[in-house]
Short mmCIF file of C-alpha atoms and ligand atoms in Angstrom, two decimals:
data_model
loop_
_atom_site.label_atom_id
_atom_site.label_comp_id
_atom_site.label_asym_id
_atom_site.label_seq_id
_atom_site.Cartn_x
_atom_site.Cartn_y
_atom_site.Cartn_z
CA MET A 1 -18.81 -34.83 -21.93
CA ALA A 2 -17.67 -33.64 -18.51
CA SER A 3 -14.64 -31.30 -18.55
CA ALA A 4 -11.50 -31.75 -16.46
CA PRO A 5 -11.92 -30.40 -12.90
CA THR A 6 -11.16 -26.72 -12.33
CA THR A 7 -9.03 -26.06 -9.28
CA VAL A 8 -10.69 -23.41 -7.11
CA THR A 9 -8.57 -22.08 -4.26
CA ILE A 10 -10.35 -20.35 -1.39
CA THR A 11 -8.35 -18.47 1.20
CA GLY A 12 -9.83 -18.01 4.65
CA ALA A 13 -11.86 -21.14 3.94
CA GLY A 14 -12.28 -21.83 7.65
CA GLY A 15 -14.06 -18.50 8.20
CA GLN A 16 -17.69 -17.48 7.93
CA ILE A 17 -17.82 -16.58 4.23
CA GLY A 18 -15.71 -19.62 3.40
CA TYR A 19 -18.28 -21.86 5.08
CA ALA A 20 -21.07 -20.25 3.06
CA LEU A 21 -19.09 -20.55 -0.20
CA LEU A 22 -17.72 -24.07 -0.23
CA PHE A 23 -20.94 -26.05 -0.42
CA ARG A 24 -22.50 -23.95 -3.16
CA ILE A 25 -19.35 -24.13 -5.29
CA ALA A 26 -19.20 -27.90 -4.82
CA ALA A 27 -22.89 -28.16 -5.75
CA GLY A 28 -22.22 -26.44 -9.10
CA ASP A 29 -23.80 -23.05 -8.34
CA MET A 30 -20.73 -21.13 -9.47
CA LEU A 31 -19.32 -22.86 -12.55
CA GLY A 32 -22.35 -24.87 -13.58
CA ALA A 33 -23.41 -28.50 -13.54
CA ASP A 34 -21.03 -29.29 -16.40
CA ARG A 35 -17.81 -28.24 -14.64
CA PRO A 36 -16.36 -30.41 -11.88
CA VAL A 37 -14.21 -28.70 -9.28
CA ARG A 38 -11.27 -29.49 -7.07
CA LEU A 39 -11.24 -27.35 -3.94
CA ARG A 40 -8.09 -26.11 -2.25
CA LEU A 41 -8.56 -24.47 1.12
CA LEU A 42 -5.85 -22.08 2.30
CA GLU A 43 -5.87 -21.16 5.97
CA ILE A 44 -3.51 -19.97 8.64
CA PRO A 45 -2.83 -22.51 11.39
CA GLN A 46 -5.48 -20.97 13.71
CA GLY A 47 -8.18 -21.49 11.08
CA MET A 48 -7.14 -24.95 10.00
CA ARG A 49 -9.42 -26.99 12.29
CA ALA A 50 -12.49 -25.11 11.07
CA ALA A 51 -11.43 -25.71 7.47
CA GLU A 52 -10.87 -29.39 8.25
CA GLY A 53 -14.37 -29.60 9.67
CA ALA A 54 -15.82 -28.02 6.53
CA ALA A 55 -13.88 -30.54 4.43
CA LEU A 56 -15.42 -33.41 6.42
CA GLU A 57 -18.87 -31.99 5.79
CA LEU A 58 -18.13 -31.59 2.09
CA GLN A 59 -17.31 -35.29 2.01
CA ASP A 60 -20.62 -36.01 3.75
CA CYS A 61 -22.49 -34.17 0.98
CA ALA A 62 -21.08 -36.60 -1.62
CA PHE A 63 -21.31 -33.93 -4.35
CA PRO A 64 -20.81 -35.63 -7.75
CA LEU A 65 -19.03 -32.51 -9.11
CA LEU A 66 -16.48 -32.40 -6.31
CA HIS A 67 -13.21 -34.04 -7.29
CA GLY A 68 -11.31 -33.66 -4.04
CA VAL A 69 -10.63 -31.20 -1.24
CA GLU A 70 -7.13 -30.34 -0.11
CA LEU A 71 -6.04 -28.10 2.77
CA SER A 72 -2.84 -26.19 3.23
CA ASP A 73 -1.35 -23.28 5.10
CA ASP A 74 1.21 -22.74 2.32
CA PRO A 75 0.12 -20.47 -0.57
CA ARG A 76 2.50 -22.22 -2.99
CA VAL A 77 0.73 -25.50 -2.33
CA ALA A 78 -2.79 -24.09 -2.24
CA PHE A 79 -2.47 -22.13 -5.51
CA ASP A 80 -0.67 -24.87 -7.43
CA GLY A 81 -2.51 -25.27 -10.75
CA CYS A 82 -5.30 -23.01 -9.51
CA GLY A 83 -7.70 -21.71 -12.19
CA ILE A 84 -9.89 -19.61 -9.92
CA ALA A 85 -8.61 -17.96 -6.75
CA MET A 86 -11.08 -16.51 -4.26
CA LEU A 87 -9.12 -14.44 -1.77
CA VAL A 88 -11.41 -14.19 1.24
CA GLY A 89 -9.11 -14.36 4.27
CA ALA A 90 -7.84 -10.97 5.39
CA ARG A 91 -6.68 -9.18 8.48
CA PRO A 92 -9.62 -7.34 10.10
CA ARG A 93 -9.18 -3.91 11.63
CA GLY A 94 -8.28 -4.39 15.31
CA PRO A 95 -8.93 -1.92 18.14
CA GLY A 96 -6.91 1.26 17.68
CA MET A 97 -5.55 0.11 14.33
CA GLU A 98 -4.85 2.97 11.91
CA ARG A 99 -5.48 2.65 8.20
CA ALA A 100 -1.75 2.40 7.50
CA ASP A 101 -1.45 -0.51 9.97
CA LEU A 102 -4.41 -2.25 8.34
CA LEU A 103 -2.97 -1.79 4.85
CA ALA A 104 0.44 -3.01 6.01
CA ALA A 105 -1.04 -6.11 7.65
CA ASN A 106 -3.00 -6.95 4.52
CA ALA A 107 -0.04 -6.24 2.25
CA GLY A 108 1.71 -8.96 4.26
CA ILE A 109 -1.07 -11.36 3.22
CA PHE A 110 -1.95 -10.31 -0.34
CA GLY A 111 1.64 -9.69 -1.46
CA PRO A 112 2.83 -13.26 -0.80
CA GLN A 113 -0.45 -14.74 -2.06
CA GLY A 114 -0.17 -12.76 -5.31
CA ALA A 115 3.45 -13.87 -5.66
CA ALA A 116 2.45 -17.52 -5.19
CA ILE A 117 -0.31 -17.15 -7.79
CA GLY A 118 2.30 -15.79 -10.20
CA GLU A 119 4.60 -18.73 -9.52
CA VAL A 120 2.32 -21.76 -9.43
CA ALA A 121 -1.24 -21.01 -10.61
CA ALA A 122 -2.62 -22.10 -14.00
CA ASP A 123 -1.81 -19.90 -16.99
CA ASP A 124 -5.43 -18.78 -17.26
CA VAL A 125 -5.89 -18.06 -13.53
CA ARG A 126 -8.40 -15.44 -12.46
CA ALA A 127 -8.60 -14.09 -8.92
CA VAL A 128 -11.30 -12.23 -7.04
CA VAL A 129 -10.52 -10.46 -3.77
CA VAL A 130 -13.26 -10.46 -1.13
CA GLY A 131 -11.16 -9.69 1.97
CA ASN A 132 -11.10 -6.02 2.90
CA PRO A 133 -9.90 -3.48 1.99
CA ALA A 134 -10.77 -5.46 -1.15
CA ASN A 135 -9.84 -3.00 -3.93
CA THR A 136 -6.40 -2.23 -2.55
CA ASN A 137 -5.74 -5.84 -1.58
CA ALA A 138 -6.44 -6.75 -5.22
CA LEU A 139 -4.03 -4.03 -6.36
CA ILE A 140 -1.32 -5.48 -4.10
CA ALA A 141 -1.95 -9.07 -5.21
CA ALA A 142 -1.93 -8.09 -8.90
CA ALA A 143 1.32 -6.14 -8.51
CA SER A 144 2.93 -9.13 -6.78
CA ALA A 145 1.87 -11.77 -9.32
CA ALA A 146 4.77 -11.80 -11.78
CA GLY A 147 3.74 -12.95 -15.23
CA VAL A 148 -0.03 -12.72 -14.61
CA PRO A 149 -1.79 -9.86 -16.46
CA ALA A 150 -3.11 -7.41 -13.84
CA ASP A 151 -6.61 -7.56 -15.30
CA ARG A 152 -6.95 -11.14 -14.10
CA PHE A 153 -7.37 -9.68 -10.60
CA THR A 154 -10.70 -8.19 -9.60
CA ALA A 155 -12.36 -7.22 -6.32
CA LEU A 156 -15.89 -7.85 -5.16
CA THR A 157 -18.48 -5.07 -5.38
CA ARG A 158 -21.24 -7.41 -6.50
CA LEU A 159 -22.65 -7.44 -2.98
CA ASP A 160 -23.03 -3.65 -3.14
CA HIS A 161 -24.62 -4.05 -6.58
CA ASN A 162 -27.08 -6.65 -5.32
CA ARG A 163 -27.88 -4.52 -2.29
CA ALA A 164 -28.71 -1.60 -4.60
CA VAL A 165 -30.95 -3.80 -6.76
CA GLY A 166 -32.69 -5.13 -3.65
CA GLN A 167 -33.40 -1.62 -2.35
CA LEU A 168 -34.80 -0.46 -5.70
CA ALA A 169 -36.94 -3.58 -6.06
CA GLU A 170 -38.46 -2.92 -2.66
CA ALA A 171 -39.05 0.80 -3.30
CA LEU A 172 -40.65 0.12 -6.69
CA ASP A 173 -42.52 -3.02 -5.65
CA ALA A 174 -40.71 -4.84 -8.47
CA ASN A 175 -38.98 -8.16 -8.85
CA PRO A 176 -35.18 -7.81 -8.44
CA GLY A 177 -34.79 -9.61 -11.78
CA ASP A 178 -36.61 -6.75 -13.51
CA VAL A 179 -34.13 -4.10 -12.31
CA ARG A 180 -31.35 -3.61 -14.90
CA GLY A 181 -28.41 -1.31 -15.43
CA VAL A 182 -27.53 -0.40 -11.82
CA ALA A 183 -23.85 0.50 -11.35
CA ILE A 184 -21.53 0.67 -8.36
CA TRP A 185 -18.63 3.04 -8.92
CA GLY A 186 -15.46 3.45 -6.85
CA ASN A 187 -14.27 1.74 -3.69
CA HIS A 188 -15.97 -1.05 -1.74
CA SER A 189 -16.39 1.29 1.20
CA ALA A 190 -18.79 3.93 2.47
CA THR A 191 -17.57 6.28 -0.30
CA GLN A 192 -18.88 4.02 -3.09
CA PHE A 193 -21.35 5.52 -5.54
CA PRO A 194 -24.43 3.38 -6.27
CA ASP A 195 -25.76 4.88 -9.51
CA VAL A 196 -29.20 4.43 -11.06
CA ALA A 197 -28.93 7.06 -13.82
CA HIS A 198 -28.82 4.35 -16.50
CA ALA A 199 -30.97 1.79 -14.70
CA ALA A 200 -34.38 0.61 -15.79
CA VAL A 201 -37.17 -1.35 -14.18
CA GLY A 202 -39.37 -3.37 -16.48
CA GLY A 203 -38.01 -1.25 -19.35
CA ALA A 204 -38.79 2.19 -17.80
CA PRO A 205 -36.01 4.42 -16.40
CA VAL A 206 -35.69 3.89 -12.64
CA VAL A 207 -35.63 7.63 -11.95
CA GLU A 208 -38.97 8.06 -13.76
CA ALA A 209 -40.50 5.07 -11.97
CA LEU A 210 -39.36 6.55 -8.65
CA ALA A 211 -40.74 9.98 -9.59
CA GLU A 212 -44.11 8.44 -10.34
CA ARG A 213 -44.24 6.70 -6.96
CA LEU A 214 -42.75 9.46 -4.84
CA GLY A 215 -44.57 12.43 -6.35
CA GLY A 216 -42.11 14.02 -8.76
CA HIS A 217 -38.58 14.20 -10.04
CA ASP A 218 -37.22 16.22 -7.10
CA ALA A 219 -38.68 13.75 -4.61
CA ALA A 220 -37.04 10.89 -6.53
CA LEU A 221 -33.63 12.63 -6.48
CA ALA A 222 -34.01 13.41 -2.78
CA TRP A 223 -34.81 9.75 -2.03
CA LEU A 224 -31.77 8.63 -4.02
CA ASP A 225 -29.46 11.08 -2.20
CA ASP A 226 -30.85 10.81 1.31
CA VAL A 227 -32.08 7.23 1.57
CA PHE A 228 -30.87 4.96 -1.20
CA ILE A 229 -27.19 5.87 -1.54
CA PRO A 230 -26.41 5.96 2.20
CA ARG A 231 -28.43 2.81 2.86
CA VAL A 232 -26.56 0.81 0.21
CA ALA A 233 -23.17 2.25 1.17
CA LYS A 234 -23.73 1.52 4.87
CA ARG A 235 -25.66 -1.73 4.52
CA GLY A 236 -22.75 -3.74 5.92
CA ALA A 237 -22.97 -1.78 9.19
CA GLU A 238 -26.75 -2.22 9.26
CA ILE A 239 -26.38 -5.99 8.92
CA ILE A 240 -23.85 -6.05 11.77
CA GLU A 241 -26.19 -4.00 13.96
CA VAL A 242 -29.26 -6.17 13.31
CA ARG A 243 -27.66 -9.58 12.96
CA GLY A 244 -24.86 -9.13 15.46
CA SER A 245 -22.36 -10.30 12.86
CA SER A 246 -21.21 -9.21 9.41
CA SER A 247 -22.75 -10.23 6.06
CA VAL A 248 -21.94 -13.83 5.28
CA ALA A 249 -24.46 -15.64 3.07
CA SER A 250 -25.10 -12.54 0.93
CA ALA A 251 -21.36 -11.96 0.58
CA ALA A 252 -20.76 -15.57 -0.45
CA ASN A 253 -23.67 -15.37 -2.89
CA ALA A 254 -22.20 -12.22 -4.43
CA ALA A 255 -18.76 -13.82 -4.75
CA ILE A 256 -20.31 -16.81 -6.50
CA GLU A 257 -22.24 -14.57 -8.89
CA HIS A 258 -19.11 -12.49 -9.56
CA VAL A 259 -17.10 -15.55 -10.62
CA ARG A 260 -20.04 -17.18 -12.41
CA ASP A 261 -20.66 -14.12 -14.57
CA GLU A 262 -16.97 -13.54 -15.23
CA GLN A 263 -16.56 -17.15 -16.37
CA ARG A 264 -19.88 -17.79 -18.06
CA GLY A 265 -20.81 -14.30 -19.25
CA THR A 266 -23.53 -11.82 -18.33
CA GLY A 267 -25.56 -12.36 -21.51
CA GLY A 268 -25.24 -8.69 -22.39
CA ALA A 269 -26.50 -7.49 -18.99
CA THR A 270 -24.51 -4.98 -16.94
CA THR A 271 -23.28 -5.77 -13.46
CA SER A 272 -20.63 -4.22 -11.19
CA ALA A 273 -17.11 -5.35 -10.38
CA ALA A 274 -13.91 -3.68 -9.25
CA VAL A 275 -11.44 -4.08 -12.11
CA VAL A 276 -8.11 -2.56 -13.09
CA SER A 277 -8.62 0.86 -14.64
CA ARG A 278 -6.99 1.65 -17.95
CA GLY A 279 -8.00 5.26 -17.50
CA GLU A 280 -11.70 4.79 -18.27
CA TYR A 281 -13.87 7.63 -16.94
CA ASP A 282 -10.62 9.41 -15.97
CA VAL A 283 -9.99 6.95 -13.14
CA PRO A 284 -6.19 6.81 -12.77
CA GLU A 285 -4.68 3.89 -14.62
CA GLY A 286 -3.87 0.87 -12.48
CA LEU A 287 -6.36 1.51 -9.68
CA VAL A 288 -8.76 -1.34 -8.91
CA CYS A 289 -12.03 0.55 -9.08
CA SER A 290 -15.65 -0.56 -9.35
CA PHE A 291 -17.31 0.14 -12.69
CA PRO A 292 -20.35 -1.06 -14.58
CA VAL A 293 -19.10 -4.13 -16.46
CA THR A 294 -20.19 -6.91 -18.77
CA SER A 295 -18.58 -10.24 -19.51
CA ASP A 296 -18.67 -12.45 -22.56
CA GLY A 297 -17.11 -15.28 -20.55
CA ALA A 298 -13.53 -14.11 -21.09
CA GLY A 299 -13.28 -11.62 -18.22
CA TYR A 300 -14.99 -8.39 -17.24
CA ARG A 301 -15.05 -5.38 -19.56
CA ILE A 302 -15.90 -1.86 -18.46
CA VAL A 303 -19.03 -0.40 -20.04
CA GLU A 304 -17.76 2.77 -21.65
CA GLY A 305 -19.46 5.95 -22.81
CA LEU A 306 -22.02 6.38 -20.03
CA ALA A 307 -22.78 10.01 -19.26
CA LEU A 308 -21.96 11.16 -15.70
CA ASP A 309 -23.54 14.44 -14.62
CA ASP A 310 -21.68 16.82 -12.27
CA ARG A 311 -23.13 15.32 -9.09
CA SER A 312 -22.30 11.79 -10.19
CA ARG A 313 -18.81 12.87 -11.24
CA ALA A 314 -18.23 14.42 -7.81
CA ARG A 315 -19.31 11.21 -6.06
CA LEU A 316 -17.05 9.08 -8.25
CA ASP A 317 -14.14 11.49 -7.74
CA ALA A 318 -14.54 11.30 -3.95
CA SER A 319 -14.38 7.51 -3.96
CA VAL A 320 -11.46 7.49 -6.40
CA ALA A 321 -9.62 9.94 -4.12
CA GLU A 322 -9.95 7.36 -1.34
CA LEU A 323 -8.54 4.64 -3.62
CA VAL A 324 -5.63 6.93 -4.53
CA ALA A 325 -4.96 7.59 -0.84
CA GLU A 326 -4.96 3.84 -0.11
CA ARG A 327 -2.60 3.19 -3.04
CA ASP A 328 -0.28 5.97 -1.91
CA ALA A 329 -0.27 4.65 1.66
CA VAL A 330 0.70 1.21 0.35
CA ARG A 331 3.39 2.79 -1.86
CA ALA A 332 4.75 4.58 1.19
CA LEU A 333 5.19 1.17 2.80
CA GLY A 334 7.35 0.22 -0.16
CA VAL A 335 4.92 -2.48 -1.26
CA LEU A 336 4.09 -1.27 -4.78
P1 NAX B 401 -13.81 -14.56 9.20
O1 NAX B 401 -12.97 -13.87 10.24
O2 NAX B 401 -14.96 -15.41 9.63
O3 NAX B 401 -12.86 -15.49 8.32
C1 NAX B 401 -11.63 -15.07 7.82
C2 NAX B 401 -10.76 -16.29 7.72
O4 NAX B 401 -9.56 -15.92 7.06
C3 NAX B 401 -10.35 -16.87 9.09
O5 NAX B 401 -10.67 -18.25 9.13
C4 NAX B 401 -8.83 -16.62 9.14
O6 NAX B 401 -8.16 -17.67 9.84
C5 NAX B 401 -8.50 -16.61 7.65
N1 NAX B 401 -7.24 -15.96 7.33
C6 NAX B 401 -6.70 -14.85 7.90
N2 NAX B 401 -5.51 -14.58 7.35
C7 NAX B 401 -5.31 -15.52 6.39
C8 NAX B 401 -4.23 -15.78 5.49
N3 NAX B 401 -3.14 -15.03 5.48
N4 NAX B 401 -4.35 -16.83 4.66
C9 NAX B 401 -5.44 -17.62 4.68
N5 NAX B 401 -6.47 -17.44 5.53
C10 NAX B 401 -6.40 -16.39 6.36
O7 NAX B 401 -14.27 -13.43 8.19
P2 NAX B 401 -15.43 -13.49 7.08
O8 NAX B 401 -16.71 -13.08 7.67
O9 NAX B 401 -15.36 -14.81 6.39
O10 NAX B 401 -14.96 -12.30 6.11
C11 NAX B 401 -13.81 -12.43 5.30
C12 NAX B 401 -13.44 -11.11 4.66
O11 NAX B 401 -14.48 -10.67 3.80
C13 NAX B 401 -13.23 -9.96 5.62
O12 NAX B 401 -12.05 -9.25 5.25
C14 NAX B 401 -14.44 -9.07 5.41
O13 NAX B 401 -14.17 -7.72 5.73
C15 NAX B 401 -14.65 -9.28 3.94
N6 NAX B 401 -15.97 -8.89 3.38
C16 NAX B 401 -15.98 -8.37 2.14
C17 NAX B 401 -17.16 -8.05 1.49
C18 NAX B 401 -17.16 -7.48 0.11
O14 NAX B 401 -18.26 -7.20 -0.41
N7 NAX B 401 -16.03 -7.28 -0.56
C19 NAX B 401 -18.47 -8.23 2.17
C20 NAX B 401 -18.41 -9.18 3.32
C21 NAX B 401 -17.17 -9.11 4.16
O15 NAX B 401 -17.28 -8.05 5.05
#
């Protein structure tokens, strides 16, 4: 029997990622063919016509799972009864904009949106932040959502995770589906740490498979340090350079997989998501930090007990230091 429709609210729905998200969600790619959806598109007035156009096209797809599309520029309307919030719209860094200005501008978006989620969303609401700086925007939204447990807010690092898997699959001439156990640690930024220490390909440790191909353990470590990590961490810039525009379809795909796995479970597999730290791996409590995670369908859980060697620890610490600096800058604005 078909379930009642889930209300999915997408902010920035008139933008590029929004356009790549809406049709796949309505087709059932995110929640499955057994869960109808009601879409709510939140935009600012400048983005409203684009969102309206997308809504017309959604109608023209006649998706059986789609039980209505509503548009609003008011967060209290758009999040009313919302079960899944995908916070995509954000303020991009403008010319000459300092980090503090960027954080302040986004606090002005994610604070009120978090507050509205606290006031009017469904009791079981879960929210994923895509708009950058994603980790800190999620921190702000979670802190503003009165009555909603902070761990219902996550930020997207699945794109970084998928990028890492894609790079390893290419280097090892493997299918991406055979690469398991990759982890993204830290911030969704150039300081992130893509980690393969616990990853396997076709059952063999990735580091050993790399050593076999590249001519030894040292060559494998050098490739990881000099090629793999910077390429994954700076892939967004590479896409902009080649494509002339930022990642869109891959970002939307990652957001869909993030929500799908959170809601439907990972089947025991590890993936990556930025979630609220409770002090795991000595990451300060409350930070929204990327970790290796699993889900049983009731939210992401951090995979605990993985060994981090000194080099890995130093990389994680550097990214966590950036998250702490972002949090402190937001605190200095009086937001948290
Ligand atoms: P676009 O500029 O195409 O779209 C953003 C949309 O958000 C616009 O339509 C704008 O009108 C709307 N918007 C702005 N403020 C809003 C508000 N207060 N309420 C509702 N809507 C609002 O950007 P797009 O390419 O779609 O990227 C969206 C965000 O994703 C950006 O912040 C981008 O940096 C971020 N990304 C995050 C990624 C991740 O892995 N976490 C990867 C891809 C992407 O770079």
